[in-house]
Each structure stands twice: as structure tokens, then as C-alpha cells.
Amino acid sequence: MKTFLVSFIIALSCNFSYSQEITIECNFLYTRITDSSTSAYLCMLSKQQISATATSIKFTGNHQSGKTDASVLGFLITDCNVPSFNYVLMDAMHSQFPNIKYIEVFASNVQEIVPGAFNRSANSEKILKVHFLFNNIKTLADGAFSGLTSVENFRFVSNRLQTVSEDAFKGMKSVTRLDLQYNHIKVLPKNVFKSMFLLGSIDISNNLIEVIDGEIFDGNEMLQYIYISYNQIKAIGRRFFAGLYQFNDISAYNNLCVSNTFRYREAAMRGFEKCFDNYDILFP
């Protein structure tokens, strides 16, 4: 009985999910930023659990020589258990590390991004890069990333994503690269990318998309590179390339109505004729 009681107390003290106010240790280090040749001073959380019911979070750890909380430019969460990416986590991050520019959440069992989590601090405007990779986020609600007005590079890869609300990316006006590949997306709302005026590259390959509205890229006049390979696309609206005056290349392998790569707008429009015809039949 004594052995059992001691074991229970030890387990309880190590499991953050039983505490409302939690302390989490950062491993402060220099490392290369993903998709960049730049290195930055980061707070890395690894093998830790952050309860969705936590009311406050305090980050601890030993800084490298000459560094302070104000020196931290990136936040890396890897191999943790963070079921809810919410305002408590973001408030703690911003209040302790006011100069964060990079956020990456890798294989940490995130199941939801609470709308408004990024929109409670003006410091969110400093964030330039956000990556969610290998999590379990099935839905992106309206306003999920509200407040991230300066993010340029946004990757949301291998998260089992199924549903993207029309205003999920509302306000993300600085995004130039968007990566949504390796999810389970079937439908993309017509206006889902309308806030991304500077979008230059988009990757929605390796999903389950069947039909694409012809006006999906209305307003994305800077778009040059489009990747839609390995979906189940059978129909695309005829206005798909309308307004894409900077268009350079589209990769569309392994779809039902098209399977090729095309350079230049005129060649692509000819190559997508079957997709356009199918759309006209489905939506006369």
C-alpha cells in the first residue's frame, strides 16, 4: 500500500494535466529556423504536457550567456502533448518572450486552435513564420489565425485537417507561402484565400479535393506557383486562372481530370480543359 501511494504521488507531481497553474522548462538554444538558412535563439519544449484547462503558464530554464527572455526569437514545441493551442499558452508566450518571430509546433497532438488565441497581444504582429506539422487538427474555425497580420511563411502540413472555414485565414495579409499538403481536405471554400493579397506560392497537394471553384484565387494576383498534385480533382471552374497575371507554374499530377505540370498561363488553360468541361456539366 505504501509503495502504491508513493508511486501515485510521484506520477501526480509529474503530470501537468492535474494542475491549473503550470511551470514548464524551456531548453534555450540556437538552432536553424525551418525553411531558412537563418539561426535564432529559441525556447524549445520537448516531451512535455500542457493541459487544456491550465489557467496560467510560466516558462523556466537557464539562458545561455548574455541572453534574456527578450533575446528569444522563436518558440519550438516538439513531441509534446498540447491538445489545445489556446490563449493561455499564447498569453504566456507573449508576456514572457515579447519578441517572438517564429513558432513551430511539431508532433505535439494539437487537436484544436482556439479562435482568437493569436489576437490578444500586439506582439502577434511581430510573428513572421508559423508552422504546425504532424498534429491532429481536423478543423480550422473562422478567425483561427486572427492577429497574425505579419506572417509570411505559413505551413500546416500532415495535421489530418478535414474542414477549413471560409474565414480561417482572415487577416493574414502578409502570407507569401502557404503549405497545406498531406491533410484530408475535401472542400476549400471559394473565398478562403481572399485575405492573402501577397500570396506567391500555394501547396494543397496530397489531399482529397474533388472540385475547385473557379474563383478560389480571385484577389491573389501575385500567385506564381500552384501545387495540387495527388488529389482526386475531377472538375475546376473556368475562372481558375483569371487574374493570375504573375502565374508561372502549376503541378497537377495524379488527379482525375488532369495529370501533368504546366508552365505559363495559356498552356495551363489548354491542359485543364477537361476539368473545365466537367465543372460546366456539374454546375450548368
PDB file of C-alpha atoms in Angstrom:
ATOM      1  CA  MET A   1       0.000   0.000   0.000  1.00  0.00           C
ATOM      2  CA  LYS A   2       2.832   2.412   0.852  1.00  0.00           C
ATOM      3  CA  THR A   3       4.576   1.610  -2.442  1.00  0.00           C
ATOM      4  CA  PHE A   4       1.375   2.294  -4.365  1.00  0.00           C
ATOM      5  CA  LEU A   5       0.808   5.604  -2.548  1.00  0.00           C
ATOM      6  CA  VAL A   6       4.352   6.824  -3.223  1.00  0.00           C
ATOM      7  CA  SER A   7       4.075   5.863  -6.901  1.00  0.00           C
ATOM      8  CA  PHE A   8       0.772   7.705  -7.183  1.00  0.00           C
ATOM      9  CA  ILE A   9       2.196  10.877  -5.625  1.00  0.00           C
ATOM     10  CA  ILE A  10       5.208  10.824  -7.952  1.00  0.00           C
ATOM     11  CA  ALA A  11       3.005  10.334 -11.010  1.00  0.00           C
ATOM     12  CA  LEU A  12       0.717  13.143  -9.921  1.00  0.00           C
ATOM     13  CA  SER A  13       3.560  15.595  -9.439  1.00  0.00           C
ATOM     14  CA  CYS A  14       4.905  14.934 -12.941  1.00  0.00           C
ATOM     15  CA  ASN A  15       1.627  15.199 -14.836  1.00  0.00           C
ATOM     16  CA  PHE A  16       0.790  18.778 -15.805  1.00  0.00           C
ATOM     17  CA  SER A  17      -2.821  17.899 -16.595  1.00  0.00           C
ATOM     18  CA  TYR A  18      -3.668  17.837 -12.844  1.00  0.00           C
ATOM     19  CA  SER A  19      -2.563  21.441 -12.301  1.00  0.00           C
ATOM     20  CA  GLN A  20      -4.263  24.697 -13.307  1.00  0.00           C
ATOM     21  CA  GLU A  21      -1.117  26.801 -12.912  1.00  0.00           C
ATOM     22  CA  ILE A  22       1.836  25.075 -14.505  1.00  0.00           C
ATOM     23  CA  THR A  23       5.563  25.638 -14.855  1.00  0.00           C
ATOM     24  CA  ILE A  24       7.305  24.371 -17.964  1.00  0.00           C
ATOM     25  CA  GLU A  25      11.025  24.227 -18.583  1.00  0.00           C
ATOM     26  CA  CYS A  26      12.463  25.705 -21.769  1.00  0.00           C
ATOM     27  CA  ASN A  27      15.607  24.418 -23.369  1.00  0.00           C
ATOM     28  CA  PHE A  28      17.165  27.650 -24.629  1.00  0.00           C
ATOM     29  CA  LEU A  29      19.352  27.125 -27.684  1.00  0.00           C
ATOM     30  CA  TYR A  30      20.476  28.441 -31.033  1.00  0.00           C
ATOM     31  CA  THR A  31      19.138  26.438 -33.959  1.00  0.00           C
ATOM     32  CA  ARG A  32      18.356  26.851 -37.639  1.00  0.00           C
ATOM     33  CA  ILE A  33      14.843  28.002 -38.470  1.00  0.00           C
ATOM     34  CA  THR A  34      12.901  25.532 -40.648  1.00  0.00           C
ATOM     35  CA  ASP A  35      12.847  26.531 -44.349  1.00  0.00           C
ATOM     36  CA  SER A  36      15.572  29.070 -43.735  1.00  0.00           C
ATOM     37  CA  SER A  37      19.333  29.423 -43.543  1.00  0.00           C
ATOM     38  CA  THR A  38      18.843  31.708 -40.546  1.00  0.00           C
ATOM     39  CA  SER A  39      19.602  30.610 -36.985  1.00  0.00           C
ATOM     40  CA  ALA A  40      17.816  32.087 -33.997  1.00  0.00           C
ATOM     41  CA  TYR A  41      17.733  31.871 -30.220  1.00  0.00           C
ATOM     42  CA  LEU A  42      14.760  29.688 -29.272  1.00  0.00           C
ATOM     43  CA  CYS A  43      12.792  28.298 -26.378  1.00  0.00           C
ATOM     44  CA  MET A  44      12.246  24.604 -27.104  1.00  0.00           C
ATOM     45  CA  LEU A  45       9.681  22.497 -25.258  1.00  0.00           C
ATOM     46  CA  SER A  46      10.109  18.746 -25.640  1.00  0.00           C
ATOM     47  CA  LYS A  47       8.329  15.713 -24.154  1.00  0.00           C
ATOM     48  CA  GLN A  48       6.026  17.863 -22.026  1.00  0.00           C
ATOM     49  CA  GLN A  49       2.293  18.086 -21.442  1.00  0.00           C
ATOM     50  CA  ILE A  50       0.217  21.258 -21.363  1.00  0.00           C
ATOM     51  CA  SER A  51      -3.323  20.754 -20.148  1.00  0.00           C
ATOM     52  CA  ALA A  52      -6.178  22.433 -21.996  1.00  0.00           C
ATOM     53  CA  THR A  53      -7.531  23.503 -18.580  1.00  0.00           C
ATOM     54  CA  ALA A  54      -4.371  25.307 -17.428  1.00  0.00           C
ATOM     55  CA  THR A  55      -5.150  28.844 -16.295  1.00  0.00           C
ATOM     56  CA  SER A  56      -1.600  30.204 -16.394  1.00  0.00           C
ATOM     57  CA  ILE A  57       1.810  29.076 -17.618  1.00  0.00           C
ATOM     58  CA  LYS A  58       5.302  30.063 -16.509  1.00  0.00           C
ATOM     59  CA  PHE A  59       8.371  29.152 -18.565  1.00  0.00           C
ATOM     60  CA  THR A  60      11.635  28.465 -16.743  1.00  0.00           C
ATOM     61  CA  GLY A  61      15.122  27.415 -17.801  1.00  0.00           C
ATOM     62  CA  ASN A  62      18.730  28.566 -17.922  1.00  0.00           C
ATOM     63  CA  HIS A  63      19.573  31.123 -20.590  1.00  0.00           C
ATOM     64  CA  GLN A  64      22.820  30.984 -22.479  1.00  0.00           C
ATOM     65  CA  SER A  65      25.433  33.541 -21.504  1.00  0.00           C
ATOM     66  CA  GLY A  66      24.355  37.103 -22.163  1.00  0.00           C
ATOM     67  CA  LYS A  67      20.802  36.151 -23.146  1.00  0.00           C
ATOM     68  CA  THR A  68      17.476  37.049 -21.554  1.00  0.00           C
ATOM     69  CA  ASP A  69      13.803  36.400 -22.237  1.00  0.00           C
ATOM     70  CA  ALA A  70      13.860  39.393 -24.570  1.00  0.00           C
ATOM     71  CA  SER A  71      16.510  37.617 -26.680  1.00  0.00           C
ATOM     72  CA  VAL A  72      14.172  34.729 -27.538  1.00  0.00           C
ATOM     73  CA  LEU A  73      13.009  34.969 -31.157  1.00  0.00           C
ATOM     74  CA  GLY A  74      11.492  31.535 -31.667  1.00  0.00           C
ATOM     75  CA  PHE A  75       9.242  29.050 -29.921  1.00  0.00           C
ATOM     76  CA  LEU A  76       9.531  25.346 -30.776  1.00  0.00           C
ATOM     77  CA  ILE A  77       7.136  22.756 -29.345  1.00  0.00           C
ATOM     78  CA  THR A  78       8.142  19.230 -30.321  1.00  0.00           C
ATOM     79  CA  ASP A  79       6.938  15.772 -29.274  1.00  0.00           C
ATOM     80  CA  CYS A  80       4.714  17.207 -26.555  1.00  0.00           C
ATOM     81  CA  ASN A  81       1.054  16.717 -25.646  1.00  0.00           C
ATOM     82  CA  VAL A  82      -0.747  20.016 -26.229  1.00  0.00           C
ATOM     83  CA  PRO A  83      -4.376  19.166 -27.061  1.00  0.00           C
ATOM     84  CA  SER A  84      -5.479  22.817 -27.177  1.00  0.00           C
ATOM     85  CA  PHE A  85      -3.440  25.657 -28.652  1.00  0.00           C
ATOM     86  CA  ASN A  86      -5.236  28.424 -26.795  1.00  0.00           C
ATOM     87  CA  TYR A  87      -4.960  31.961 -25.462  1.00  0.00           C
ATOM     88  CA  VAL A  88      -3.404  30.816 -22.139  1.00  0.00           C
ATOM     89  CA  LEU A  89      -0.391  29.438 -23.993  1.00  0.00           C
ATOM     90  CA  MET A  90      -0.119  32.438 -26.310  1.00  0.00           C
ATOM     91  CA  ASP A  91      -0.572  34.951 -23.471  1.00  0.00           C
ATOM     92  CA  ALA A  92       2.232  33.281 -21.527  1.00  0.00           C
ATOM     93  CA  MET A  93       4.468  33.188 -24.575  1.00  0.00           C
ATOM     94  CA  HIS A  94       3.944  36.844 -25.445  1.00  0.00           C
ATOM     95  CA  SER A  95       4.215  38.166 -21.896  1.00  0.00           C
ATOM     96  CA  GLN A  96       7.486  36.367 -21.192  1.00  0.00           C
ATOM     97  CA  PHE A  97       9.043  36.442 -24.677  1.00  0.00           C
ATOM     98  CA  PRO A  98       7.858  39.710 -26.282  1.00  0.00           C
ATOM     99  CA  ASN A  99       9.994  39.412 -29.428  1.00  0.00           C
ATOM    100  CA  ILE A 100       8.866  36.050 -30.802  1.00  0.00           C
ATOM    101  CA  LYS A 101       9.047  35.875 -34.618  1.00  0.00           C
ATOM    102  CA  TYR A 102       8.901  32.129 -35.262  1.00  0.00           C
ATOM    103  CA  ILE A 103       6.526  29.465 -33.950  1.00  0.00           C
ATOM    104  CA  GLU A 104       6.740  25.764 -34.812  1.00  0.00           C
ATOM    105  CA  VAL A 105       4.563  23.047 -33.291  1.00  0.00           C
ATOM    106  CA  PHE A 106       5.756  19.579 -34.312  1.00  0.00           C
ATOM    107  CA  ALA A 107       4.109  16.235 -33.475  1.00  0.00           C
ATOM    108  CA  SER A 108       2.504  17.540 -30.282  1.00  0.00           C
ATOM    109  CA  ASN A 109      -1.050  16.183 -30.539  1.00  0.00           C
ATOM    110  CA  VAL A 110      -2.627  19.598 -31.028  1.00  0.00           C
ATOM    111  CA  GLN A 111      -6.331  18.944 -31.652  1.00  0.00           C
ATOM    112  CA  GLU A 112      -7.676  22.484 -31.821  1.00  0.00           C
ATOM    113  CA  ILE A 113      -6.540  26.027 -32.413  1.00  0.00           C
ATOM    114  CA  VAL A 114      -8.844  28.255 -30.407  1.00  0.00           C
ATOM    115  CA  PRO A 115     -10.051  31.250 -32.465  1.00  0.00           C
ATOM    116  CA  GLY A 116      -8.607  34.453 -31.043  1.00  0.00           C
ATOM    117  CA  ALA A 117      -5.613  32.772 -29.412  1.00  0.00           C
ATOM    118  CA  PHE A 118      -3.234  34.840 -31.564  1.00  0.00           C
ATOM    119  CA  ASN A 119      -5.251  38.021 -31.317  1.00  0.00           C
ATOM    120  CA  ARG A 120      -4.863  39.043 -27.656  1.00  0.00           C
ATOM    121  CA  SER A 121      -1.474  40.740 -27.880  1.00  0.00           C
ATOM    122  CA  ALA A 122       0.024  43.318 -30.228  1.00  0.00           C
ATOM    123  CA  ASN A 123       3.175  41.170 -30.123  1.00  0.00           C
ATOM    124  CA  SER A 124       1.470  38.748 -32.527  1.00  0.00           C
ATOM    125  CA  GLU A 125       2.166  41.316 -35.226  1.00  0.00           C
ATOM    126  CA  LYS A 126       5.894  40.522 -34.882  1.00  0.00           C
ATOM    127  CA  ILE A 127       5.437  36.858 -35.855  1.00  0.00           C
ATOM    128  CA  LEU A 128       6.774  36.109 -39.352  1.00  0.00           C
ATOM    129  CA  LYS A 129       6.603  32.327 -39.579  1.00  0.00           C
ATOM    130  CA  VAL A 130       4.134  29.760 -38.194  1.00  0.00           C
ATOM    131  CA  HIS A 131       4.377  26.005 -38.729  1.00  0.00           C
ATOM    132  CA  PHE A 132       2.021  23.294 -37.451  1.00  0.00           C
ATOM    133  CA  LEU A 133       3.353  19.880 -38.501  1.00  0.00           C
ATOM    134  CA  PHE A 134       2.145  16.336 -37.707  1.00  0.00           C
ATOM    135  CA  ASN A 135      -0.642  17.153 -35.273  1.00  0.00           C
ATOM    136  CA  ASN A 136      -4.317  16.124 -35.071  1.00  0.00           C
ATOM    137  CA  ILE A 137      -6.199  19.287 -36.016  1.00  0.00           C
ATOM    138  CA  LYS A 138      -9.266  18.295 -38.020  1.00  0.00           C
ATOM    139  CA  THR A 139     -10.941  21.719 -38.223  1.00  0.00           C
ATOM    140  CA  LEU A 140      -9.819  25.313 -38.691  1.00  0.00           C
ATOM    141  CA  ALA A 141     -12.591  27.621 -37.493  1.00  0.00           C
ATOM    142  CA  ASP A 142     -13.238  31.195 -38.586  1.00  0.00           C
ATOM    143  CA  GLY A 143     -10.640  33.512 -37.078  1.00  0.00           C
ATOM    144  CA  ALA A 144      -8.278  30.688 -36.121  1.00  0.00           C
ATOM    145  CA  PHE A 145      -5.260  32.842 -37.015  1.00  0.00           C
ATOM    146  CA  SER A 146      -6.687  36.304 -36.442  1.00  0.00           C
ATOM    147  CA  GLY A 147      -3.927  38.652 -35.330  1.00  0.00           C
ATOM    148  CA  LEU A 148      -1.166  37.104 -37.448  1.00  0.00           C
ATOM    149  CA  THR A 149      -1.027  40.038 -39.827  1.00  0.00           C
ATOM    150  CA  SER A 150       2.735  39.846 -40.474  1.00  0.00           C
ATOM    151  CA  VAL A 151       3.193  36.095 -41.035  1.00  0.00           C
ATOM    152  CA  GLU A 152       4.894  35.481 -44.386  1.00  0.00           C
ATOM    153  CA  ASN A 153       5.507  31.736 -44.260  1.00  0.00           C
ATOM    154  CA  PHE A 154       2.635  29.530 -43.079  1.00  0.00           C
ATOM    155  CA  ARG A 155       2.850  25.720 -43.127  1.00  0.00           C
ATOM    156  CA  PHE A 156       0.046  23.466 -41.935  1.00  0.00           C
ATOM    157  CA  VAL A 157       1.236  20.017 -43.008  1.00  0.00           C
ATOM    158  CA  SER A 158       0.171  16.486 -42.021  1.00  0.00           C
ATOM    159  CA  ASN A 159      -2.359  17.553 -39.399  1.00  0.00           C
ATOM    160  CA  ARG A 160      -5.310  15.363 -40.516  1.00  0.00           C
ATOM    161  CA  LEU A 161      -7.143  18.545 -41.434  1.00  0.00           C
ATOM    162  CA  GLN A 162     -10.596  17.964 -42.945  1.00  0.00           C
ATOM    163  CA  THR A 163     -12.521  21.232 -42.688  1.00  0.00           C
ATOM    164  CA  VAL A 164     -11.297  24.754 -43.408  1.00  0.00           C
ATOM    165  CA  SER A 165     -13.794  27.527 -42.659  1.00  0.00           C
ATOM    166  CA  GLU A 166     -14.055  30.390 -45.115  1.00  0.00           C
ATOM    167  CA  ASP A 167     -12.561  32.944 -42.710  1.00  0.00           C
ATOM    168  CA  ALA A 168      -9.949  30.676 -41.113  1.00  0.00           C
ATOM    169  CA  PHE A 169      -7.136  32.769 -42.634  1.00  0.00           C
ATOM    170  CA  LYS A 170      -8.872  36.130 -42.359  1.00  0.00           C
ATOM    171  CA  GLY A 171      -6.418  38.970 -41.752  1.00  0.00           C
ATOM    172  CA  MET A 172      -3.301  37.037 -42.841  1.00  0.00           C
ATOM    173  CA  LYS A 173      -2.470  39.698 -45.389  1.00  0.00           C
ATOM    174  CA  SER A 174       1.316  39.169 -45.489  1.00  0.00           C
ATOM    175  CA  VAL A 175       1.472  35.452 -46.345  1.00  0.00           C
ATOM    176  CA  THR A 176       3.619  34.767 -49.407  1.00  0.00           C
ATOM    177  CA  ARG A 177       3.958  30.999 -48.964  1.00  0.00           C
ATOM    178  CA  LEU A 178       1.089  28.732 -47.890  1.00  0.00           C
ATOM    179  CA  ASP A 179       1.507  24.975 -47.453  1.00  0.00           C
ATOM    180  CA  LEU A 180      -1.499  22.767 -46.645  1.00  0.00           C
ATOM    181  CA  GLN A 181      -0.271  19.482 -48.084  1.00  0.00           C
ATOM    182  CA  TYR A 182      -0.725  15.976 -46.636  1.00  0.00           C
ATOM    183  CA  ASN A 183      -4.073  16.600 -44.982  1.00  0.00           C
ATOM    184  CA  HIS A 184      -7.590  15.235 -45.560  1.00  0.00           C
ATOM    185  CA  ILE A 185      -9.184  18.321 -47.110  1.00  0.00           C
ATOM    186  CA  LYS A 186     -12.095  17.607 -49.451  1.00  0.00           C
ATOM    187  CA  VAL A 187     -13.505  21.100 -49.985  1.00  0.00           C
ATOM    188  CA  LEU A 188     -11.967  24.571 -49.962  1.00  0.00           C
ATOM    189  CA  PRO A 189     -14.420  27.497 -49.627  1.00  0.00           C
ATOM    190  CA  LYS A 190     -14.397  29.929 -52.539  1.00  0.00           C
ATOM    191  CA  ASN A 191     -13.082  32.902 -50.555  1.00  0.00           C
ATOM    192  CA  VAL A 192     -10.761  31.081 -48.174  1.00  0.00           C
ATOM    193  CA  PHE A 193      -7.586  32.780 -49.501  1.00  0.00           C
ATOM    194  CA  LYS A 194      -9.065  36.232 -50.123  1.00  0.00           C
ATOM    195  CA  SER A 195      -7.006  37.920 -47.354  1.00  0.00           C
ATOM    196  CA  MET A 196      -3.694  36.758 -48.809  1.00  0.00           C
ATOM    197  CA  PHE A 197      -3.022  39.571 -51.262  1.00  0.00           C
ATOM    198  CA  LEU A 198       0.721  38.785 -51.456  1.00  0.00           C
ATOM    199  CA  LEU A 199       0.414  35.017 -51.856  1.00  0.00           C
ATOM    200  CA  GLY A 200       3.085  33.804 -54.270  1.00  0.00           C
ATOM    201  CA  SER A 201       3.122  30.033 -53.693  1.00  0.00           C
ATOM    202  CA  ILE A 202       0.441  27.605 -52.528  1.00  0.00           C
ATOM    203  CA  ASP A 203       0.682  23.847 -51.980  1.00  0.00           C
ATOM    204  CA  ILE A 204      -2.546  21.887 -51.443  1.00  0.00           C
ATOM    205  CA  SER A 205      -1.220  18.617 -52.847  1.00  0.00           C
ATOM    206  CA  ASN A 206      -1.817  15.222 -51.228  1.00  0.00           C
ATOM    207  CA  ASN A 207      -5.346  15.947 -50.041  1.00  0.00           C
ATOM    208  CA  LEU A 208      -8.784  14.614 -51.038  1.00  0.00           C
ATOM    209  CA  ILE A 209     -10.020  17.581 -53.065  1.00  0.00           C
ATOM    210  CA  GLU A 210     -12.509  16.737 -55.832  1.00  0.00           C
ATOM    211  CA  VAL A 211     -13.851  20.080 -57.075  1.00  0.00           C
ATOM    212  CA  ILE A 212     -12.275  23.554 -57.067  1.00  0.00           C
ATOM    213  CA  ASP A 213     -14.303  26.716 -57.537  1.00  0.00           C
ATOM    214  CA  GLY A 214     -13.064  28.830 -60.422  1.00  0.00           C
ATOM    215  CA  GLU A 215     -12.944  31.954 -58.251  1.00  0.00           C
ATOM    216  CA  ILE A 216     -10.854  30.463 -55.459  1.00  0.00           C
ATOM    217  CA  PHE A 217      -7.835  32.643 -56.321  1.00  0.00           C
ATOM    218  CA  ASP A 218      -9.701  35.870 -57.018  1.00  0.00           C
ATOM    219  CA  GLY A 219      -7.633  38.593 -55.389  1.00  0.00           C
ATOM    220  CA  ASN A 220      -4.400  36.552 -55.372  1.00  0.00           C
ATOM    221  CA  GLU A 221      -2.820  38.407 -58.284  1.00  0.00           C
ATOM    222  CA  MET A 222       0.744  37.736 -57.092  1.00  0.00           C
ATOM    223  CA  LEU A 223       0.335  33.953 -57.194  1.00  0.00           C
ATOM    224  CA  GLN A 224       3.067  32.275 -59.264  1.00  0.00           C
ATOM    225  CA  TYR A 225       3.342  28.648 -58.137  1.00  0.00           C
ATOM    226  CA  ILE A 226       0.422  26.269 -57.541  1.00  0.00           C
ATOM    227  CA  TYR A 227       0.745  22.657 -56.388  1.00  0.00           C
ATOM    228  CA  ILE A 228      -2.396  20.493 -56.499  1.00  0.00           C
ATOM    229  CA  SER A 229      -0.948  17.043 -57.282  1.00  0.00           C
ATOM    230  CA  TYR A 230      -2.208  13.829 -55.681  1.00  0.00           C
ATOM    231  CA  ASN A 231      -5.775  14.859 -55.036  1.00  0.00           C
ATOM    232  CA  GLN A 232      -8.974  13.491 -56.581  1.00  0.00           C
ATOM    233  CA  ILE A 233      -9.763  16.551 -58.668  1.00  0.00           C
ATOM    234  CA  LYS A 234     -12.394  15.925 -61.322  1.00  0.00           C
ATOM    235  CA  ALA A 235     -13.644  19.452 -62.017  1.00  0.00           C
ATOM    236  CA  ILE A 236     -12.370  23.047 -61.842  1.00  0.00           C
ATOM    237  CA  GLY A 237     -14.232  26.272 -62.642  1.00  0.00           C
ATOM    238  CA  ARG A 238     -13.167  28.085 -65.819  1.00  0.00           C
ATOM    239  CA  ARG A 239     -12.100  31.244 -63.976  1.00  0.00           C
ATOM    240  CA  PHE A 240      -9.358  29.342 -62.161  1.00  0.00           C
ATOM    241  CA  PHE A 241      -6.538  31.190 -63.965  1.00  0.00           C
ATOM    242  CA  ALA A 242      -8.366  34.503 -64.396  1.00  0.00           C
ATOM    243  CA  GLY A 243      -6.419  37.339 -62.820  1.00  0.00           C
ATOM    244  CA  LEU A 244      -3.280  35.262 -62.189  1.00  0.00           C
ATOM    245  CA  TYR A 245      -1.055  37.565 -64.228  1.00  0.00           C
ATOM    246  CA  GLN A 246       2.124  36.515 -62.397  1.00  0.00           C
ATOM    247  CA  PHE A 247       1.406  32.801 -62.866  1.00  0.00           C
ATOM    248  CA  ASN A 248       4.459  30.705 -63.726  1.00  0.00           C
ATOM    249  CA  ASP A 249       3.926  27.030 -62.924  1.00  0.00           C
ATOM    250  CA  ILE A 250       1.289  24.529 -61.782  1.00  0.00           C
ATOM    251  CA  SER A 251       1.891  20.912 -60.746  1.00  0.00           C
ATOM    252  CA  ALA A 252      -1.258  18.798 -61.088  1.00  0.00           C
ATOM    253  CA  TYR A 253      -0.108  15.184 -61.249  1.00  0.00           C
ATOM    254  CA  ASN A 254      -2.347  12.252 -60.341  1.00  0.00           C
ATOM    255  CA  ASN A 255      -5.775  13.828 -60.483  1.00  0.00           C
ATOM    256  CA  LEU A 256      -8.869  12.556 -62.283  1.00  0.00           C
ATOM    257  CA  CYS A 257      -9.224  15.293 -64.898  1.00  0.00           C
ATOM    258  CA  VAL A 258      -5.577  16.304 -65.232  1.00  0.00           C
ATOM    259  CA  SER A 259      -2.162  14.798 -64.527  1.00  0.00           C
ATOM    260  CA  ASN A 260       0.695  16.975 -65.635  1.00  0.00           C
ATOM    261  CA  THR A 261       2.810  20.048 -64.957  1.00  0.00           C
ATOM    262  CA  PHE A 262       2.257  23.219 -66.956  1.00  0.00           C
ATOM    263  CA  ARG A 263       4.277  26.378 -67.316  1.00  0.00           C
ATOM    264  CA  TYR A 264       2.677  29.626 -68.395  1.00  0.00           C
ATOM    265  CA  ARG A 265      -0.966  30.516 -68.233  1.00  0.00           C
ATOM    266  CA  GLU A 266      -2.053  29.741 -71.806  1.00  0.00           C
ATOM    267  CA  ALA A 267      -0.602  26.218 -71.777  1.00  0.00           C
ATOM    268  CA  ALA A 268      -2.164  25.511 -68.397  1.00  0.00           C
ATOM    269  CA  MET A 269      -5.594  26.657 -69.550  1.00  0.00           C
ATOM    270  CA  ARG A 270      -5.425  24.258 -72.503  1.00  0.00           C
ATOM    271  CA  GLY A 271      -4.269  21.419 -70.273  1.00  0.00           C
ATOM    272  CA  PHE A 272      -7.156  21.954 -67.849  1.00  0.00           C
ATOM    273  CA  GLU A 273      -9.896  21.935 -70.498  1.00  0.00           C
ATOM    274  CA  LYS A 274     -11.285  18.577 -69.355  1.00  0.00           C
ATOM    275  CA  CYS A 275     -11.505  19.884 -65.780  1.00  0.00           C
ATOM    276  CA  PHE A 276     -13.352  22.973 -67.003  1.00  0.00           C
ATOM    277  CA  ASP A 277     -15.772  20.925 -69.101  1.00  0.00           C
ATOM    278  CA  ASN A 278     -16.543  18.649 -66.159  1.00  0.00           C
ATOM    279  CA  TYR A 279     -17.277  21.663 -63.970  1.00  0.00           C
ATOM    280  CA  ASP A 280     -19.700  23.035 -66.564  1.00  0.00           C
ATOM    281  CA  ILE A 281     -21.531  19.705 -66.553  1.00  0.00           C
ATOM    282  CA  LEU A 282     -21.695  19.523 -62.754  1.00  0.00           C
ATOM    283  CA  PHE A 283     -22.743  23.171 -62.360  1.00  0.00           C
ATOM    284  CA  PRO A 284     -24.584  24.167 -65.552  1.00  0.00           C
TER     285      PRO A 284
END
